[in-house]
PDB file of C-alpha atoms in Angstrom:
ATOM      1  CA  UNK W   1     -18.877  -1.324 -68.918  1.00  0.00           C
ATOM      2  CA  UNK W   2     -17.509   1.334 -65.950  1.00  0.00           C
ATOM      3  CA  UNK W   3     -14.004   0.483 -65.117  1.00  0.00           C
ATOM      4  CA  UNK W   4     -11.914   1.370 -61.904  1.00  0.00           C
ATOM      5  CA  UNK W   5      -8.178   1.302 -62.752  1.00  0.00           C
ATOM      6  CA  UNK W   6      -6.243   0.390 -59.634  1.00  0.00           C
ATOM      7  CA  UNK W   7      -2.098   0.356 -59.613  1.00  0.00           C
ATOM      8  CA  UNK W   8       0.392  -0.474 -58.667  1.00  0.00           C
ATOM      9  CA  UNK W   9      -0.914  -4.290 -58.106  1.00  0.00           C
ATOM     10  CA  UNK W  10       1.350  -5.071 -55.249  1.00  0.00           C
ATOM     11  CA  UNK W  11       3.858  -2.397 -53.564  1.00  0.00           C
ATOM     12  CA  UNK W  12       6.552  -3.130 -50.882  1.00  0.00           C
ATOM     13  CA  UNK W  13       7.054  -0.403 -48.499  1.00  0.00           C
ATOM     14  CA  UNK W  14       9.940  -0.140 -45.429  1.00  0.00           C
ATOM     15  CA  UNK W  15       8.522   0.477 -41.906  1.00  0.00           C
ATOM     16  CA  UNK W  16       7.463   4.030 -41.065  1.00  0.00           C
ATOM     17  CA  UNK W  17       7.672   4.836 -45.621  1.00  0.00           C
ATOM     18  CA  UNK W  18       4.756   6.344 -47.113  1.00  0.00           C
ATOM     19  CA  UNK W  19       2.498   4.224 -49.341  1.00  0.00           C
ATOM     20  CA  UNK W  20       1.228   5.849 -52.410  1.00  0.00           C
ATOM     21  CA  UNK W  21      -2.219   3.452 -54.131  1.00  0.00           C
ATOM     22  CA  UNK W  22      -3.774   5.651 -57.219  1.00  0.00           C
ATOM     23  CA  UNK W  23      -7.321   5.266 -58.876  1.00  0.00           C
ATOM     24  CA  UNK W  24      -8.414   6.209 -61.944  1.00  0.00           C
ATOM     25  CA  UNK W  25     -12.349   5.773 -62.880  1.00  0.00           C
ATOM     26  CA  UNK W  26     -14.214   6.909 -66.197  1.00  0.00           C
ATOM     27  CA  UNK W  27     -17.872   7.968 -64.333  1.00  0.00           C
ATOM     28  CA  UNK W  28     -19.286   7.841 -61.361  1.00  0.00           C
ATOM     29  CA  UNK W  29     -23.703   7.804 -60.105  1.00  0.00           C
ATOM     30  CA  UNK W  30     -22.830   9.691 -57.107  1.00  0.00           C
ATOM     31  CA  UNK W  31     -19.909  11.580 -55.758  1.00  0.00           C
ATOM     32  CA  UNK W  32     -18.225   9.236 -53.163  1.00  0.00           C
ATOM     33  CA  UNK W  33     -15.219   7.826 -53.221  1.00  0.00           C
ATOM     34  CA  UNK W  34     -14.295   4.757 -50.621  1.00  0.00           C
ATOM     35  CA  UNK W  35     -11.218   2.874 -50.054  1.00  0.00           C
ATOM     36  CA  UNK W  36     -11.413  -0.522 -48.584  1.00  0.00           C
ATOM     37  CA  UNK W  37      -8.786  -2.554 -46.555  1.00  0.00           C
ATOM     38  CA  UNK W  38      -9.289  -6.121 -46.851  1.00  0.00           C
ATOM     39  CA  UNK W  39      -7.234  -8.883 -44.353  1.00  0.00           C
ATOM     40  CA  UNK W  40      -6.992 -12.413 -45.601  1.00  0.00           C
ATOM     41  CA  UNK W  41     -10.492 -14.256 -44.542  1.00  0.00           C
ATOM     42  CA  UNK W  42     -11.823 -11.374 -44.019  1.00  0.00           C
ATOM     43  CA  UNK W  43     -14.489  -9.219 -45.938  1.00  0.00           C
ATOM     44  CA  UNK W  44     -13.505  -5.191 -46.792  1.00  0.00           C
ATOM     45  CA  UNK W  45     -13.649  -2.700 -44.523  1.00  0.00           C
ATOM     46  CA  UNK W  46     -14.131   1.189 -45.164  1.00  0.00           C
ATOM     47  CA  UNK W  47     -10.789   3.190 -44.279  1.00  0.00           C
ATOM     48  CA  UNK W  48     -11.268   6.261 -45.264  1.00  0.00           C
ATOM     49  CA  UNK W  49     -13.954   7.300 -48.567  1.00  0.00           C
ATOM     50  CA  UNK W  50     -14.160  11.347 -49.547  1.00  0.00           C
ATOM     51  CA  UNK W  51     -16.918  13.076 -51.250  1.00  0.00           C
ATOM     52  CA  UNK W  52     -15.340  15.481 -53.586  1.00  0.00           C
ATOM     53  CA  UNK W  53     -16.731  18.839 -52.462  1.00  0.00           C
ATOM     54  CA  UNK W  54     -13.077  18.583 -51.071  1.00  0.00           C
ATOM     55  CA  UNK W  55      -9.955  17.447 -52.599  1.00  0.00           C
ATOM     56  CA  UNK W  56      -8.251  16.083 -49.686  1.00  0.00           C
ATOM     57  CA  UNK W  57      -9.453  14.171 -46.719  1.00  0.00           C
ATOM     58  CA  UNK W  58      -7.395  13.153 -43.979  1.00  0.00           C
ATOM     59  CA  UNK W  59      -8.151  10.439 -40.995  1.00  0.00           C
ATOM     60  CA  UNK W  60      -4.894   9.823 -38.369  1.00  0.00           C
ATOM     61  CA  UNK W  61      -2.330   7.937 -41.160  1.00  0.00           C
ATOM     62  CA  UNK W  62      -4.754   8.027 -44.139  1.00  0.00           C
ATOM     63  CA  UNK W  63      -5.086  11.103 -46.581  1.00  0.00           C
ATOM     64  CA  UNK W  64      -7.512  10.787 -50.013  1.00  0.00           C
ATOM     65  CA  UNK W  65      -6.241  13.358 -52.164  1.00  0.00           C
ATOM     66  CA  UNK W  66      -8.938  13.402 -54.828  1.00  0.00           C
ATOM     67  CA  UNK W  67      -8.694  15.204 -58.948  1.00  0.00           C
ATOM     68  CA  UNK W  68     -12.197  15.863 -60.318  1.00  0.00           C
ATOM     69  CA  UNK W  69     -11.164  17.052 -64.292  1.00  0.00           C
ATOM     70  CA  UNK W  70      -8.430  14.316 -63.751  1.00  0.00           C
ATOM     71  CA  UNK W  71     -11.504  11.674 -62.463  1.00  0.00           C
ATOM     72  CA  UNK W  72      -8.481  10.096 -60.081  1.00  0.00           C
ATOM     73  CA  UNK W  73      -8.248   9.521 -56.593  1.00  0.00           C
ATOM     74  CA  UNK W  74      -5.396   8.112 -54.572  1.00  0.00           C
ATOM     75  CA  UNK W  75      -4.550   6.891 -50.943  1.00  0.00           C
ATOM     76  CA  UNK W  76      -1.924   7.620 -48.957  1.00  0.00           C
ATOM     77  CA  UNK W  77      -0.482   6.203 -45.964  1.00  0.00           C
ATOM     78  CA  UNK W  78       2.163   8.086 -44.067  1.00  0.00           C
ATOM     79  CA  UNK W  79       4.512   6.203 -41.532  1.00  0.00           C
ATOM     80  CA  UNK W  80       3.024   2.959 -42.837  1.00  0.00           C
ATOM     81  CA  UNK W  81       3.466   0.089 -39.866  1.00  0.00           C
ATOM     82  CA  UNK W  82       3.416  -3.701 -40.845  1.00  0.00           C
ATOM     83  CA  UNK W  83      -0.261  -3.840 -39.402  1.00  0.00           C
ATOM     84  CA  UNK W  84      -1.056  -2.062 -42.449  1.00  0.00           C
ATOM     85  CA  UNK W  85       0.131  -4.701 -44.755  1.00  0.00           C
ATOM     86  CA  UNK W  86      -3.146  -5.870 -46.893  1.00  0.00           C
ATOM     87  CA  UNK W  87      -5.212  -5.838 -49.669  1.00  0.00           C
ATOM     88  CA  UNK W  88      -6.419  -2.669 -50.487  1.00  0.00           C
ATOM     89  CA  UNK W  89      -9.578  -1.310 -52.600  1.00  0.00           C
ATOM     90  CA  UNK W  90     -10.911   1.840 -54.128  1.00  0.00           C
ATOM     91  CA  UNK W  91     -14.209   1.469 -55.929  1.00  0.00           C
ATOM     92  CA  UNK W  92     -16.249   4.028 -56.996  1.00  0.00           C
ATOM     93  CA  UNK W  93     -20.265   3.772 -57.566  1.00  0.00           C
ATOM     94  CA  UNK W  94     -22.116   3.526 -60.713  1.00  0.00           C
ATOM     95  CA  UNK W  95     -25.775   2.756 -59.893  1.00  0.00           C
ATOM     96  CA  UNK W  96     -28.533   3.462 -58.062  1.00  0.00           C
ATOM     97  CA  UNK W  97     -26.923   4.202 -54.583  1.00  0.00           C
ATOM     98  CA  UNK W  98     -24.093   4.789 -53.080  1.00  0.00           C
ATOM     99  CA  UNK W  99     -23.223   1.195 -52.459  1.00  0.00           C
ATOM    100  CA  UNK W 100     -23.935  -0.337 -55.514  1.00  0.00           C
ATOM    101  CA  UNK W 101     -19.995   0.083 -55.734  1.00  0.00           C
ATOM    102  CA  UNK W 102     -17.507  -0.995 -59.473  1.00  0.00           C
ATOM    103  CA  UNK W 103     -14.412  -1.786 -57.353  1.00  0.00           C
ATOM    104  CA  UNK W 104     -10.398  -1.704 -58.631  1.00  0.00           C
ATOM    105  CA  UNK W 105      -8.710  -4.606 -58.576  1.00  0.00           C
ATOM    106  CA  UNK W 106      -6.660  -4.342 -55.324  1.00  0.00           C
ATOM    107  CA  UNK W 107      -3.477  -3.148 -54.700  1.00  0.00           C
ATOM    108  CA  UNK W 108      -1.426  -5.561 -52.069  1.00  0.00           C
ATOM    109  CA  UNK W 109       0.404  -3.619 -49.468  1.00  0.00           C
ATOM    110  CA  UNK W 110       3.406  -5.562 -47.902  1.00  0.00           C
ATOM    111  CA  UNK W 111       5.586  -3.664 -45.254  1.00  0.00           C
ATOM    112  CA  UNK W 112       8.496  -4.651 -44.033  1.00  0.00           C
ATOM    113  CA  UNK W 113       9.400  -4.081 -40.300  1.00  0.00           C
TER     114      UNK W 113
ATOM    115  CA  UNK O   1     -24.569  -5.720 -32.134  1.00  0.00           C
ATOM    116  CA  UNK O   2     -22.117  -8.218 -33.702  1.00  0.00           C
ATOM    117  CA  UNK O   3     -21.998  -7.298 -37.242  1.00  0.00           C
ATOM    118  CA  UNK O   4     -22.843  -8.777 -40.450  1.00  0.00           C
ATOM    119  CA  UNK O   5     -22.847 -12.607 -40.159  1.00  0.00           C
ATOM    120  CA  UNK O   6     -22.599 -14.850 -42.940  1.00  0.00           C
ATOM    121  CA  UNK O   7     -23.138 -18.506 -42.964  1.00  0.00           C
ATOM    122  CA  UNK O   8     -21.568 -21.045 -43.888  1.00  0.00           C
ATOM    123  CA  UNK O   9     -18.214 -19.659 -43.861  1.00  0.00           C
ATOM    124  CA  UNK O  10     -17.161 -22.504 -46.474  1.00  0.00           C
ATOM    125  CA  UNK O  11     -18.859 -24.911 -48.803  1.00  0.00           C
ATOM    126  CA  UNK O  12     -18.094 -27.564 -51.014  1.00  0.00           C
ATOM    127  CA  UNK O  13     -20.232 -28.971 -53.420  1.00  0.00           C
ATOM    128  CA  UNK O  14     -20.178 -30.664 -56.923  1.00  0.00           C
ATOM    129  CA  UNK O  15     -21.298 -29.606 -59.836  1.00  0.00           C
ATOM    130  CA  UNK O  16     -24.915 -29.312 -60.538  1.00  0.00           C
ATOM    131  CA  UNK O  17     -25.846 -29.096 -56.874  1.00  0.00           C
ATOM    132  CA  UNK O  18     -27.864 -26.262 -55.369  1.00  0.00           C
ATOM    133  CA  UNK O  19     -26.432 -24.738 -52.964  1.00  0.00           C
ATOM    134  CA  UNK O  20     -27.727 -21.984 -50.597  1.00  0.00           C
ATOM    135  CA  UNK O  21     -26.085 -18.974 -48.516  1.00  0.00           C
ATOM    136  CA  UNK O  22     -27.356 -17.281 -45.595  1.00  0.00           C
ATOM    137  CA  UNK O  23     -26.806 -13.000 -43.972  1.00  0.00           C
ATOM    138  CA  UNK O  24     -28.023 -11.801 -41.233  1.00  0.00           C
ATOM    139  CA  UNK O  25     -27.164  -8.279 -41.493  1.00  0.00           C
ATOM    140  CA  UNK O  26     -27.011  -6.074 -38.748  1.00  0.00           C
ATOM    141  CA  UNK O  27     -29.770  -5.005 -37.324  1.00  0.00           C
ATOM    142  CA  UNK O  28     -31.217  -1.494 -38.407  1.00  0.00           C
ATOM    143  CA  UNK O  29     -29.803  -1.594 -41.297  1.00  0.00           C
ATOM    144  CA  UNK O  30     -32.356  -1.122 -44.298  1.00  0.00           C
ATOM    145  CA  UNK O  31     -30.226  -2.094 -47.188  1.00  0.00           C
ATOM    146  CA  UNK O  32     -28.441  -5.158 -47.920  1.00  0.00           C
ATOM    147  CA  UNK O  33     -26.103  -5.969 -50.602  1.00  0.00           C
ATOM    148  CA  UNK O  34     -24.760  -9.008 -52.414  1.00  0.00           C
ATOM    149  CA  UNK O  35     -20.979  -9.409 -54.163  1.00  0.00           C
ATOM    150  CA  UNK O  36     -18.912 -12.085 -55.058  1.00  0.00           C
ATOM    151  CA  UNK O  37     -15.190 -11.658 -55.318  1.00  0.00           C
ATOM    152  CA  UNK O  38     -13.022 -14.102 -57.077  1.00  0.00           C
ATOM    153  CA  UNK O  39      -9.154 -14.608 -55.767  1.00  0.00           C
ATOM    154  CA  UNK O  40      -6.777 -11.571 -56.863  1.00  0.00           C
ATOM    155  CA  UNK O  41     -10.731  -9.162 -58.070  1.00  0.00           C
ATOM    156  CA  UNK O  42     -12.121  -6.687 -56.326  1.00  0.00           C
ATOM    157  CA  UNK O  43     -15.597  -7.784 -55.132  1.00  0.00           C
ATOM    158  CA  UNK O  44     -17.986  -7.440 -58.073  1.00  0.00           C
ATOM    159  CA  UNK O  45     -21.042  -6.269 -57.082  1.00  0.00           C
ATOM    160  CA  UNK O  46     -24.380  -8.979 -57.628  1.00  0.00           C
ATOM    161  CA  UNK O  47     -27.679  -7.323 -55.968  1.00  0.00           C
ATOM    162  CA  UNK O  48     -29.422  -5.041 -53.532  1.00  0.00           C
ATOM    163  CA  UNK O  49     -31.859  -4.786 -51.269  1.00  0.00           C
ATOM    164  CA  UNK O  50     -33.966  -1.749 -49.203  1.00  0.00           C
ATOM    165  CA  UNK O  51     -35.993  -3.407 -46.553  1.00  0.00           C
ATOM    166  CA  UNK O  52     -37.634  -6.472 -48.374  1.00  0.00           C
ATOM    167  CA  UNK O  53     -37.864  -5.259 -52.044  1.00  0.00           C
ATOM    168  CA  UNK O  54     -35.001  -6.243 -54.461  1.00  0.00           C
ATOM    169  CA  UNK O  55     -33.986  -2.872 -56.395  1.00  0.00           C
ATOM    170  CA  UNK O  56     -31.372  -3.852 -58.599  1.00  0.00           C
ATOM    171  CA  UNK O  57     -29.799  -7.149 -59.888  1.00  0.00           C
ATOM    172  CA  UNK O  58     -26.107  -7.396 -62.046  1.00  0.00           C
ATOM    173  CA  UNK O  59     -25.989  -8.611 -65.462  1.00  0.00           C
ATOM    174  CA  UNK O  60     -23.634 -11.034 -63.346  1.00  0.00           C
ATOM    175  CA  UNK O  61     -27.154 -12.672 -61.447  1.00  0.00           C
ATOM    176  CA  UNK O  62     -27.782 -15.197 -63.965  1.00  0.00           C
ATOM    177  CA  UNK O  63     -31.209 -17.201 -63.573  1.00  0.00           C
ATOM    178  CA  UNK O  64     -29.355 -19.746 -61.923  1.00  0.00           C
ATOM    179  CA  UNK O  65     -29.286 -17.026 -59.288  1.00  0.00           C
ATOM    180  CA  UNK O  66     -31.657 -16.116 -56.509  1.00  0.00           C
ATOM    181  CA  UNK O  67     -32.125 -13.935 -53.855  1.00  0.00           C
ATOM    182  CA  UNK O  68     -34.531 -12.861 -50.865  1.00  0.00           C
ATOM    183  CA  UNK O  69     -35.266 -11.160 -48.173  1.00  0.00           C
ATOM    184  CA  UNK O  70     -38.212 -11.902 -46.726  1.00  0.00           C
ATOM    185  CA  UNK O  71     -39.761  -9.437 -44.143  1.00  0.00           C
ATOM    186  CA  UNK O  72     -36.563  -7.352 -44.775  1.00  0.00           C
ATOM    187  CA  UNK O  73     -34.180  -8.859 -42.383  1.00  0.00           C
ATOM    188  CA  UNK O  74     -32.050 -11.441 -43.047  1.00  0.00           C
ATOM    189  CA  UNK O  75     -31.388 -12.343 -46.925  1.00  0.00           C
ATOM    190  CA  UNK O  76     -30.306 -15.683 -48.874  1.00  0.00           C
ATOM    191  CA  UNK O  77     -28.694 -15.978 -51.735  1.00  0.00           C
ATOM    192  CA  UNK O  78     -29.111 -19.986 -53.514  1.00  0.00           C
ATOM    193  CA  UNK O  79     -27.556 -20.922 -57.132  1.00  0.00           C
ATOM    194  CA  UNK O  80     -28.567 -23.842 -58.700  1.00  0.00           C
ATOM    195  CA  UNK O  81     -27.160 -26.045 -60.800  1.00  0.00           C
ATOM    196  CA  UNK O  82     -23.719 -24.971 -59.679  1.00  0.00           C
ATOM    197  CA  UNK O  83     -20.908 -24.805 -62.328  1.00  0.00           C
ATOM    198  CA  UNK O  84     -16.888 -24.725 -61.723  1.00  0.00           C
ATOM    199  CA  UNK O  85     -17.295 -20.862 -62.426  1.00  0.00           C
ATOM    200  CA  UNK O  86     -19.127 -20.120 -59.627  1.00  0.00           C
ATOM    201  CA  UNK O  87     -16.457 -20.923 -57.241  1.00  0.00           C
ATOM    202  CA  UNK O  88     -15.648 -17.724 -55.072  1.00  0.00           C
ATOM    203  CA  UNK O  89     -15.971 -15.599 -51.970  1.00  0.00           C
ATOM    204  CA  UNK O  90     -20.008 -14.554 -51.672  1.00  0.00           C
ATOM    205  CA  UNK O  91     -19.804 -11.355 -49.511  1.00  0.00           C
ATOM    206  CA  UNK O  92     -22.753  -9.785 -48.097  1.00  0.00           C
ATOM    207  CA  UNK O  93     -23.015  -6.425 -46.289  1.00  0.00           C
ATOM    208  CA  UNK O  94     -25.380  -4.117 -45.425  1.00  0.00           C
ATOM    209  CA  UNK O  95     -25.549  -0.323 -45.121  1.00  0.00           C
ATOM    210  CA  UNK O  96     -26.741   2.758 -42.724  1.00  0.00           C
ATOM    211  CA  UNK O  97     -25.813   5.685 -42.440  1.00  0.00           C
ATOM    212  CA  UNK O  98     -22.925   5.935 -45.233  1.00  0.00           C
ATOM    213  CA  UNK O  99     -20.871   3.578 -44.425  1.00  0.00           C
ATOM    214  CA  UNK O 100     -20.802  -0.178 -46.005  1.00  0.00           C
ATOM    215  CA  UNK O 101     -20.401  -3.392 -43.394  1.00  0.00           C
ATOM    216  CA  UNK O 102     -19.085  -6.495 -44.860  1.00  0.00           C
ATOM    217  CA  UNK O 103     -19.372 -10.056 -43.569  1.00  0.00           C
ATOM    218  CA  UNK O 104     -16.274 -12.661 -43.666  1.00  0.00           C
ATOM    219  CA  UNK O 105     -17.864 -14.435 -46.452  1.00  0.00           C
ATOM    220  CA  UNK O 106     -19.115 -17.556 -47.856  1.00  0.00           C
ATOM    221  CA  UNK O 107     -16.324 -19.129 -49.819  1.00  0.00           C
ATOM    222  CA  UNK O 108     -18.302 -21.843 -52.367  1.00  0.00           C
ATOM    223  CA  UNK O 109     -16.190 -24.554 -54.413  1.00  0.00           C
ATOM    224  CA  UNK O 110     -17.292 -25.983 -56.912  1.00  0.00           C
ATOM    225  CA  UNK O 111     -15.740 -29.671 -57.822  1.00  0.00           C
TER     226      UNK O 111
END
C-alpha cells in the first residue's frame, strides 16, 4: 500500500510567520506533486502542485521546494495571513493518471492575527 | 461555468438503505473522479472516469458500490445496503487540463 506521510498534523503560526508543511512519499506513477487547501464544507482546491524537472516552484505566498533522492516535498507559506488558516493536503499519484491521487493526511493551519 | 456540483449536499439514512449521489461536473471536462474522505483523512481516492468508460476502481469500491456515467457527462455514485462505515464526505471532481476541480461534497450518515 503507497503511503503519503504528512506532518506536522496541526501548526499554529503568528500573523505575517512563515508556515513550513513537509511530505514524504515512497513512489509515485507520474511526476506531479499537488498541494490542496481545503475550507470547512468545502471540497480541496489546488494551491500550488510542481512537477519535479524543478526543485522549487513559487506562486505569490506559496513556494514547493521539492527533493527527488530524498522523495519529499514541502510547502511553504511566507507572511502567512489568517485567510490562510485551513486544512491543508499534499498527495502524490500512484495510478493510472495524474489524478488518481494517495493523499497525506492533512496538516491544519491556524494563524493567529 | 459554475463548477463541479454535487447533490445532495447532505443525507441521512439508516442502515441497509440505498442511497444514491449525484455530479455534474463541469462541462468539457473528460474525466471525472470519485473520493470519499472521512473526518481528520485526506480524501481517499474511489474511481475514475474518461468520457463514459470507467478506467479504474479502488480496492475501497466494494460491490455494494456503483458508479456511472452514462453518455459521459454527469456521473452517480449509489451504495446499497448502507452500513455505519460508510458514513463520510463523497467528493467528486473532474479534470482538464492539469488541474483537479472538486465539488463541496455529499456528506452521507449512516444511523
Amino acid at each position: 500500500q503507497q503511503q503519503v506521510k504528512q506532518s506536522p498534523q496541526s501548526l499554529i503560526v503568528q500573523k505575517g510567520g512563515i508556515s513550513i508543511i513537509n511530505c514524504a512519499y515512497e513512489n509515485t506513477a507520474f511526476d506531479y506533486f499537488p498541494w490542496y487547501q481545503q475550507f470547512p464544507g468545502k471540497g480541496p482546491a489546488l494551491l500550488i502542485a510542481i512537477r519535479p524537472d524543478v526543485s522549487e516552484k513559487k506562486e505569490g505566498r506559496f513556494t514547493i521546494s521539492f527533493n527527488k533522492s530524498a522523495k519529499q516535498f514541502s510547502l511553504h507559506i511566507i507572511d502567512s495571513q489568517p485567510g490562510d488558516s485551513a486544512t491543508y493536503f499534499c498527495a502524490a499519484p500512484f495510478g493510472g493518471s495524474n489524478y488518481q491521487l494517495i493523499w497525506g493526511a492533512g496538516t491544519k493551519l491556524i494563524i493567529k492575527p | 461555468d459554475t463548477g463541479v456540483s454535487q447533490n445532495p449536499r447532505h443525507k441521512i439514512t439508516k442502515r441497509g438503505q440505498n442511497v444514491t449521489f449525484r455530479c455534474d461536473p463541469i462541462s468539457e471536462h473528460n474525466r471525472l473522479y470519485w473520493y470519499r474522505q472521512t473526518l481528520g483523512q485526506g480524501p481517499e481516492f474511489l474511481t475514475y472516469f474518461q468520457n463514459e468508460a470507467q478506467l479504474e476502481k479502488s480496492r475501497l469500491l466494494s460491490d455494494r458500490f456503483s458508479a456511472e456515467r452514462p453518455k459521459g457527462s454527469f456521473s452517480t455514485l449509489e451504495i446499497q445496503r448502507t452500513e455505519q462505515g460508510d458514513s463520510a464526505m463523497y467528493l467528486c471532481a473532474s479534470s482538464y487540463r492539469g488541474k483537479l476541480f472538486f465539488g463541496s461534497g455529499t456528506q452521507l450518515s449512516v444511523l
